[in-house]
Tab-separated table of C-alpha atoms in Angstrom:
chain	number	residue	atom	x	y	z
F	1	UNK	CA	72.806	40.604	53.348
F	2	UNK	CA	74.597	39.560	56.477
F	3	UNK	CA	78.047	39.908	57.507
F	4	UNK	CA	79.794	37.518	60.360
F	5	UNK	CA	82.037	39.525	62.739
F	6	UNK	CA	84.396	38.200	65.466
F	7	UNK	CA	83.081	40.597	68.580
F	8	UNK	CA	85.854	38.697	70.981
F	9	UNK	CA	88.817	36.119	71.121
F	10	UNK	CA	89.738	34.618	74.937
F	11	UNK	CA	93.198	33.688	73.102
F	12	UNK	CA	94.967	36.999	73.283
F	13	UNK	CA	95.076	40.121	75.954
F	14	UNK	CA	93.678	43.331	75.006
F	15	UNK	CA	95.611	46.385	75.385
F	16	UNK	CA	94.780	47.160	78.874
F	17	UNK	CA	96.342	43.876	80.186
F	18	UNK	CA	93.367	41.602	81.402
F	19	UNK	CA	91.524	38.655	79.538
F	20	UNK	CA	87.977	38.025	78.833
F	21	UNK	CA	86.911	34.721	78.935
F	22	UNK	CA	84.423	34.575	75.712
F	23	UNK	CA	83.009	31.437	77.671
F	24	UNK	CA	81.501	33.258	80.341
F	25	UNK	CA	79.671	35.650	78.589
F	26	UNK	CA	75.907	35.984	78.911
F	27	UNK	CA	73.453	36.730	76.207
F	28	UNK	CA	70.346	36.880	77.256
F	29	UNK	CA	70.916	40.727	77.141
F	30	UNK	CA	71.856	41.485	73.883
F	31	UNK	CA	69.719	38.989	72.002
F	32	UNK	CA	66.946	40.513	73.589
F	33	UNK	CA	68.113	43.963	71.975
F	34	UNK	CA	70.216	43.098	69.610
F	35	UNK	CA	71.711	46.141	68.347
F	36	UNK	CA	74.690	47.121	66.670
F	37	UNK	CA	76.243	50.369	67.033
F	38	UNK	CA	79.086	52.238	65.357
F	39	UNK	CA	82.226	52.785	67.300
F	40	UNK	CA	79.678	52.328	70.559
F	41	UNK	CA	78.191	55.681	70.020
F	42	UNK	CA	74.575	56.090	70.926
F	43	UNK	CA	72.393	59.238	70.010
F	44	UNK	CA	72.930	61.849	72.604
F	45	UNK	CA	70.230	64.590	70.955
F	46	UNK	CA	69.156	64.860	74.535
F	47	UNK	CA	72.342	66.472	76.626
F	48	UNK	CA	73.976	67.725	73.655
F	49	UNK	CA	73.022	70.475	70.867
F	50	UNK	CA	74.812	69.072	68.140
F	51	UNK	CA	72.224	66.462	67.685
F	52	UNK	CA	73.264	66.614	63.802
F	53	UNK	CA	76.386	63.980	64.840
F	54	UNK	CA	74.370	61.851	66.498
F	55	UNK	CA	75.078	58.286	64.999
F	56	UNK	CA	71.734	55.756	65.413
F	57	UNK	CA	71.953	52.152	65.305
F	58	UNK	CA	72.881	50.939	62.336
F	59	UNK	CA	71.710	47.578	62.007
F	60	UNK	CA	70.671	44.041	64.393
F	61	UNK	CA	72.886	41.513	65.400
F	62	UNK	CA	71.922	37.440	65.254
F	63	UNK	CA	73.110	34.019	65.512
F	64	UNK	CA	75.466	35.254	68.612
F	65	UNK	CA	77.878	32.056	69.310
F	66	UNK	CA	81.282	30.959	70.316
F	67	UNK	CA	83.714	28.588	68.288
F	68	UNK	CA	87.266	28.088	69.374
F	69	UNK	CA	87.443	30.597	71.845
F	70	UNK	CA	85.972	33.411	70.026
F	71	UNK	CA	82.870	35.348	70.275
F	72	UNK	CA	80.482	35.410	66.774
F	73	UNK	CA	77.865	37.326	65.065
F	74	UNK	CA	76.183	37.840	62.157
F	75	UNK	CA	75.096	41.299	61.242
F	76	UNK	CA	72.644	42.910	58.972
F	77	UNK	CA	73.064	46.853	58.397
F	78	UNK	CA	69.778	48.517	58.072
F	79	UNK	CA	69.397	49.520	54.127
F	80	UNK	CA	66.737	52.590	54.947
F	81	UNK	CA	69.537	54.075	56.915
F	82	UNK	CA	72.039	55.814	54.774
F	83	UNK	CA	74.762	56.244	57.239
F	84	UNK	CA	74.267	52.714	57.975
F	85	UNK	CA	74.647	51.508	54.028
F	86	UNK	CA	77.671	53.839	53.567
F	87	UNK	CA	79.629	51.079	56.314
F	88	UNK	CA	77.630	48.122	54.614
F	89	UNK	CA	79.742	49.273	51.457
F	90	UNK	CA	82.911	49.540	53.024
F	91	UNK	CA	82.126	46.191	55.165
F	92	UNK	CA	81.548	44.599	51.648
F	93	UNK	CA	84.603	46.193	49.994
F	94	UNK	CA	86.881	44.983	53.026
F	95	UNK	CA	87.847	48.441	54.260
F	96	UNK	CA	85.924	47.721	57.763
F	97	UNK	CA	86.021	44.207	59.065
F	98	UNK	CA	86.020	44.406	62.551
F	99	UNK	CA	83.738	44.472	65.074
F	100	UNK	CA	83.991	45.225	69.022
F	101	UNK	CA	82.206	44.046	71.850
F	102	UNK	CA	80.219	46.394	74.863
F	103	UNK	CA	80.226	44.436	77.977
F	104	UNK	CA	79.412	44.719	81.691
F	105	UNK	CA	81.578	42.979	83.529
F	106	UNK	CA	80.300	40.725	86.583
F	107	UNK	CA	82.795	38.213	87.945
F	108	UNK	CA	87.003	39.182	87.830
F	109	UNK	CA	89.469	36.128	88.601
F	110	UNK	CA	93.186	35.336	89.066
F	111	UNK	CA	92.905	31.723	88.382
F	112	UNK	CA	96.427	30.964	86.974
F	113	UNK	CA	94.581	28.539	84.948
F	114	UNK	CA	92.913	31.490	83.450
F	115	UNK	CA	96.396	33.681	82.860
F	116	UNK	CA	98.200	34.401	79.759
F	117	UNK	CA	101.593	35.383	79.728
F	118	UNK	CA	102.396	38.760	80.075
F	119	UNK	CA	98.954	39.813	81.811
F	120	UNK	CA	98.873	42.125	84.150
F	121	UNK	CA	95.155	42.225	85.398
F	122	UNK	CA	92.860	40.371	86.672
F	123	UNK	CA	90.574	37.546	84.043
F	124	UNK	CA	87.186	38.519	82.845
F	125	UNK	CA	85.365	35.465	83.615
F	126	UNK	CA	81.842	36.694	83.832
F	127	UNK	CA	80.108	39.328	81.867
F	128	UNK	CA	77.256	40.732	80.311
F	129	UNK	CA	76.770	41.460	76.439
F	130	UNK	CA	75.500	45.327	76.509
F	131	UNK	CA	76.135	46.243	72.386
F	132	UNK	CA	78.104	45.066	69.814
F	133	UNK	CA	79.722	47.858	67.440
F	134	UNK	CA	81.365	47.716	63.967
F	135	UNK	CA	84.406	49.865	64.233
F	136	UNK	CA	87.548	51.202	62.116
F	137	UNK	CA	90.466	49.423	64.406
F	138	UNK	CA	89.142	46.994	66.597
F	139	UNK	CA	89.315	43.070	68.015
F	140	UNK	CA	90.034	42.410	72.026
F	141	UNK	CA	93.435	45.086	71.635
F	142	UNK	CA	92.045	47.754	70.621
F	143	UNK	CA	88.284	48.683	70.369
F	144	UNK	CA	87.140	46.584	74.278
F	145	UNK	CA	84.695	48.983	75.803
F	146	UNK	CA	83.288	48.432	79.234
F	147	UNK	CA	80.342	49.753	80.623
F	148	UNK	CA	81.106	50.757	84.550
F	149	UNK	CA	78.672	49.768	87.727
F	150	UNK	CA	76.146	52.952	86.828
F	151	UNK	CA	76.337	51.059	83.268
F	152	UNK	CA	78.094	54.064	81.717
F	153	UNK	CA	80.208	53.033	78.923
F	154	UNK	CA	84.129	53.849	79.738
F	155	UNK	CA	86.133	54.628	76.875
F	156	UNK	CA	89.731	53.146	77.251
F	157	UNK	CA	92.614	54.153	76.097
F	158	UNK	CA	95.524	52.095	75.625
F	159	UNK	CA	98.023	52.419	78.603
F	160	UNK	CA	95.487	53.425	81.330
F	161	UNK	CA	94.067	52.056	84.042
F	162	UNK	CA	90.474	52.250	85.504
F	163	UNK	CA	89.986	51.211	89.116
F	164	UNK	CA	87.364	48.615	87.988
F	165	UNK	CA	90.216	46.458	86.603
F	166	UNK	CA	91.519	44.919	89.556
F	167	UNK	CA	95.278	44.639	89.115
F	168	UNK	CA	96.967	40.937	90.319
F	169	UNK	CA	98.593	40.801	93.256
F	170	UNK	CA	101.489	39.628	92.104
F	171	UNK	CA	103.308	39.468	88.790
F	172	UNK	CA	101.792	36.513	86.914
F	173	UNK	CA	105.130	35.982	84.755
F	174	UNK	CA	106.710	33.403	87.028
F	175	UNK	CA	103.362	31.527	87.802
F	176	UNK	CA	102.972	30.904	84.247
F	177	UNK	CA	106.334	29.958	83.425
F	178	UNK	CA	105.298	26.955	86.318
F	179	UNK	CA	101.956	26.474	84.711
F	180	UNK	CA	103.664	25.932	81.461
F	181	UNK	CA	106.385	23.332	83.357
F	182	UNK	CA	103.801	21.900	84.628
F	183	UNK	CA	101.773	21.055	81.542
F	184	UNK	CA	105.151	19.813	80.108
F	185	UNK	CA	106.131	17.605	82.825
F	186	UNK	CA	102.115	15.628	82.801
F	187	UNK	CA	102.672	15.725	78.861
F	188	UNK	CA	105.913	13.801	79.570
F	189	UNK	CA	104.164	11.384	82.361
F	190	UNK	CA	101.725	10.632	80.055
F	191	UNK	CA	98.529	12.599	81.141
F	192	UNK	CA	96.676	15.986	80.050
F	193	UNK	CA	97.958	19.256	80.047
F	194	UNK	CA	95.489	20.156	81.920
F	195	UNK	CA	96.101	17.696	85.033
F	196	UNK	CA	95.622	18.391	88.442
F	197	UNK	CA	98.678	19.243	90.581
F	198	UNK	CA	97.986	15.929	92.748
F	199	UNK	CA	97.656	13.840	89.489
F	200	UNK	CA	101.242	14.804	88.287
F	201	UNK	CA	103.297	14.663	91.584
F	202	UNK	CA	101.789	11.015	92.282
F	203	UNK	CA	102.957	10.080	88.720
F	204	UNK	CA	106.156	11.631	89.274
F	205	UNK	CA	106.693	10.202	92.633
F	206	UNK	CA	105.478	6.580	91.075
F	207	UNK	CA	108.486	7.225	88.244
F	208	UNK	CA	111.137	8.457	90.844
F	209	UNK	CA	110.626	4.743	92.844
F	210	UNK	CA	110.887	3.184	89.464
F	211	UNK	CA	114.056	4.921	88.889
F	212	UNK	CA	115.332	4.034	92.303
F	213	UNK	CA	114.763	0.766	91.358
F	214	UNK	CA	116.476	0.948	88.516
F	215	UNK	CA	119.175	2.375	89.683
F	216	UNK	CA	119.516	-0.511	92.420
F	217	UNK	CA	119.320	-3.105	90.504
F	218	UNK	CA	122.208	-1.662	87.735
F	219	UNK	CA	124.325	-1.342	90.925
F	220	UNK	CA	123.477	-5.074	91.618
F	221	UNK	CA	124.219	-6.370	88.108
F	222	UNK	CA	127.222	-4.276	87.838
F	223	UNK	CA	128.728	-6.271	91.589
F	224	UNK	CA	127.711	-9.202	89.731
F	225	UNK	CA	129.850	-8.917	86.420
F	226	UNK	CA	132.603	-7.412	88.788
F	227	UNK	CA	132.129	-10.666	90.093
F	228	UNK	CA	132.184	-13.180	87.508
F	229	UNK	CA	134.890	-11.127	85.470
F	230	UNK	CA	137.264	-11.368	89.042
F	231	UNK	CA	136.551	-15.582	89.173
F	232	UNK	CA	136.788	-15.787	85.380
F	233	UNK	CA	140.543	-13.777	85.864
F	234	UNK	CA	141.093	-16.254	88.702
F	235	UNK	CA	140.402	-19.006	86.908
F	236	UNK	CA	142.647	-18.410	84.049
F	237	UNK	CA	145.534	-17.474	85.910
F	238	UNK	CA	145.407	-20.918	87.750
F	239	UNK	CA	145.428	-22.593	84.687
F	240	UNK	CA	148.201	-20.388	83.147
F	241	UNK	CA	150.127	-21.324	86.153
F	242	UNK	CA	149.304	-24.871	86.134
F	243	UNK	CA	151.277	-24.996	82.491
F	244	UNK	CA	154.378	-23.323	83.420
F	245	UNK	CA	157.158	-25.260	83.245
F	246	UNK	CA	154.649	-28.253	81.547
F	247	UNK	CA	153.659	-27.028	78.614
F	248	UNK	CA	154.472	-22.826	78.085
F	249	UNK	CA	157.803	-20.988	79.912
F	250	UNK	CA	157.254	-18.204	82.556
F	251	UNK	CA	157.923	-15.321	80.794
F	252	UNK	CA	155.011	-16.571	78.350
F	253	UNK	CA	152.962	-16.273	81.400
F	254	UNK	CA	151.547	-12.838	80.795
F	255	UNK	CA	151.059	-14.012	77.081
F	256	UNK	CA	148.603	-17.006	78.262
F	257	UNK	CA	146.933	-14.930	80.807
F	258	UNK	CA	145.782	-12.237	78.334
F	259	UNK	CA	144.712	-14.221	75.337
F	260	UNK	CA	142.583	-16.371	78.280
F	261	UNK	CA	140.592	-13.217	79.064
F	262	UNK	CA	140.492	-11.491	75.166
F	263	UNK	CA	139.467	-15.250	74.129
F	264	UNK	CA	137.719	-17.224	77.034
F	265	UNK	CA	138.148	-19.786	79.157
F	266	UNK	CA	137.669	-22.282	76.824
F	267	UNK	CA	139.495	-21.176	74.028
F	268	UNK	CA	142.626	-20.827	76.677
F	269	UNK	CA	142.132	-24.347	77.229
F	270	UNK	CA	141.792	-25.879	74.309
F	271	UNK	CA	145.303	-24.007	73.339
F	272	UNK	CA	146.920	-25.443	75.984
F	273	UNK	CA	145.921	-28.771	75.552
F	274	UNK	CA	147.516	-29.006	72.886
F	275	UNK	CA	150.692	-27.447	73.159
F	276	UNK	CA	153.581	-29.841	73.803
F	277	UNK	CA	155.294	-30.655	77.029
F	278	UNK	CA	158.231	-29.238	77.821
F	279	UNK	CA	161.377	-31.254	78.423
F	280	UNK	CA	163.253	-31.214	81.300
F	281	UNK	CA	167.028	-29.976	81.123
F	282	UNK	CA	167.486	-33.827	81.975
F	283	UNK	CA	165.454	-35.105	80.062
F	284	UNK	CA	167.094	-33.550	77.308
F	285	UNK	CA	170.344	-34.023	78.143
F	286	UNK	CA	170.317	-37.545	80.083
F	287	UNK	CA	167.599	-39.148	77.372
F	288	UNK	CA	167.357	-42.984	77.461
F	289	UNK	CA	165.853	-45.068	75.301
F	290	UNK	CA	163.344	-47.862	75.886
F	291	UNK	CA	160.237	-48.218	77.893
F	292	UNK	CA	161.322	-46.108	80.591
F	293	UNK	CA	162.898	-43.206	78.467
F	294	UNK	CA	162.160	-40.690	76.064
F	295	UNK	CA	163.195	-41.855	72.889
F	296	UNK	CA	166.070	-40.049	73.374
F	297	UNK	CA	169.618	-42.034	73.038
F	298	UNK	CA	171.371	-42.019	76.267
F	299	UNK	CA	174.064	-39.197	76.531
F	300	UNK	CA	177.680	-41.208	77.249
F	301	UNK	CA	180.053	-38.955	75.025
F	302	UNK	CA	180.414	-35.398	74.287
F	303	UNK	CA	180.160	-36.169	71.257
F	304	UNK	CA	176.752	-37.273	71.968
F	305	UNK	CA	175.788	-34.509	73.931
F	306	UNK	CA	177.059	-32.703	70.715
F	307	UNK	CA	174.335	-34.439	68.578
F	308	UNK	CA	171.962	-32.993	70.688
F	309	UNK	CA	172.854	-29.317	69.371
F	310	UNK	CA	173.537	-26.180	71.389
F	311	UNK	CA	170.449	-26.008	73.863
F	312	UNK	CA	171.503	-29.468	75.203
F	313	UNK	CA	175.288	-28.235	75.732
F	314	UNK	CA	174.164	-25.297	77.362
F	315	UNK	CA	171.582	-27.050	79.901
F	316	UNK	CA	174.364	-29.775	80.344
F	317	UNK	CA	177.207	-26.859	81.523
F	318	UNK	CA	174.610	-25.081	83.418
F	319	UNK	CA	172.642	-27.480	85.110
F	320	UNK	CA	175.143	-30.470	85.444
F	321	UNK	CA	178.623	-28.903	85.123
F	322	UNK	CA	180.554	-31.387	86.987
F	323	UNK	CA	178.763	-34.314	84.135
F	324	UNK	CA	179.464	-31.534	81.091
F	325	UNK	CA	183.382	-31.314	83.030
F	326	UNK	CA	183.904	-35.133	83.039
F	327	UNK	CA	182.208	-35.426	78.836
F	328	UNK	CA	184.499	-32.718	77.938
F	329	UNK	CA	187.835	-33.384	79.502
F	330	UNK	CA	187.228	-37.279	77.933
F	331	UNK	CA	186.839	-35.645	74.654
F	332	UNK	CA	189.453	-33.429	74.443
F	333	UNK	CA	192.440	-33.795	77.566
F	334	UNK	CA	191.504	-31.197	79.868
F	335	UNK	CA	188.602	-29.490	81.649
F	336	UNK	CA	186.635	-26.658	80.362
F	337	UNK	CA	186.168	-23.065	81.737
F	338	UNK	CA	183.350	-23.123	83.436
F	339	UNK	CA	183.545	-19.106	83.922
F	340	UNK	CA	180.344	-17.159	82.406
């Protein structure tokens, strides 16, 4: 019965603060030996006495692929071994499910393309396949072995560091925080993540002269209705002032104005048309009748002027006292007091 294991995942850090790009891995020299270990111990009957620990391979691996960033195998325990079908039973009962890669690493990198956040070394991009182990805590965090240049296998520990890691030169924090506003900004122009730098700034530049644009021609349109709104006021104020005294009083002035520029220019005009004319104080108070006059009958008496009610008395005394003197002293003896 076979078993599929995740050996790697290039989507998280392991716990000694580099990456290993599952993409670059080569094969070739596993798949020739496939073997799978346990915990990446290897028989050691040789150099050591207690040759009664030694743990042998305890099965082959096959089918070695990559999906989504992560490194796959199947694995079949061998069933003559009895070491090897005690973790077969606790693979099967869920109590071990996780397998661990051996590698030799070839080619290091500090692409930022190849950073995640928080790393601290150098990316994995190249490596060898050595082994592949099942172990008891494991995955890229926790169970990574590496074998070193005299392909010794290096057991790390979480926190240390082994002069075969190269560190980064600088602290990768910031650069990905501008990878990551980068990828935003080509989402946002309309292009890949993944854009090249020279892609995105001609895009952006392309948008900034658009805006400029833009932002010209708003100042344009806004002279414009500055424009038409200053003629429009002009225009409504000469034809305000053009009724004064014709057809609307001066202190209805402001009146006329304002309900010209809440209503239009046309609407201001039609209300004036047809609003009356205005009579004159003459008119009203020296009416004659015929084809020449106003309708009116001709003012001779006081008692006349009388008939033409208070407003006419009051224009007569004020604009024609020395007529409104002569009407009244005929009517009643004597001359009026023409004090305020």
């Amino acid at each position: 019965m076979k078993h599929t294991f995740i050996f790697t995942d290039e989507k998280v850090l392991n716990s000694y603060g580099f990456r290993v790009m599952t993409s670059g891995g080569r094969f070739e020299q596993f798949n020739a030996n496939p073997l799978i270990l346990w915990m990446h111990r290897r028989p050691n009957k040789y150099n050591d006495k207690n040759a009664d620990n030694d743990v042998f391979p305890i099965g082959l691996g096959s089918n070695v692929r990559i999906k989504d960033g992560q490194g796959l195998v199947d694995v079949e325990f061998d069933e003559k071994d009895p070491f090897a079908q005690k973790i077969a039973q606790k693979v099967e009962s869920g109590i071990v499910r996780m397998a661990s890669a051996g590698i030799d690493p070839i080619t290091w990198t500090e692409d930022p393309k190849m950073l995640l956040e928080g790393q601290k070394c150098a990316t994995l991009a190249e490596w060898n396949l050595v082994e592949i182990s099942i172990v008891d805590i494991g995955s890229n965090p926790m169970a990574l072995k590496l074998y070193n240049a005299n392909k010794e296998l290096i057991e790390l520990t979480a926190g240390n560091q082994h002069d075969f890691i190269p560190l980064l030169k600088k602290e990768p924090k910031t650069q990905t925080k501008n990878m990551e506003f980068l990828a935003q900004v080509a989402v946002l122009l309309g292009k890949q993540p993944d854009a090249a730098l020279d892609s995105v700034t001609k895009a952006l530049n392309e948008r900034l002269q658009l805006a400029a644009k833009a932002e010209e021609y708003k100042l344009k349109y806004e002279t414009l209705v500055n424009e038409v709104a200053q003629a429009t006021e002009k225009t409504i104020i000469s034809l305000v002032d053009a009724a004064v005294d014709r057809k609307i009083t001066a202190d209805e002035k402001d009146f006329y104005v304002k309900l010209g520029k809440d209503s239009g220019i046309d609407a201001l005009k039609a209300v004036l048309e047809r609003l009356p004319a205005i009579k004159t104080s003459k008119q009203i108070i020296l009416g004659k009748e015929g084809p020449s006059g106003s309708g009116e009958k001709e003012i001779k008496t006081f008692s006349d002027l009388k008939e033409q009610g208070m407003q006419a008395i009051e224009l007569c005394r004020k604009n024609e006292p020395e007529k409104y003197k002569n009407l009244f002293k005929a009517e009643y003896g004597y001359e009026p007091d023409m004090a305020e």
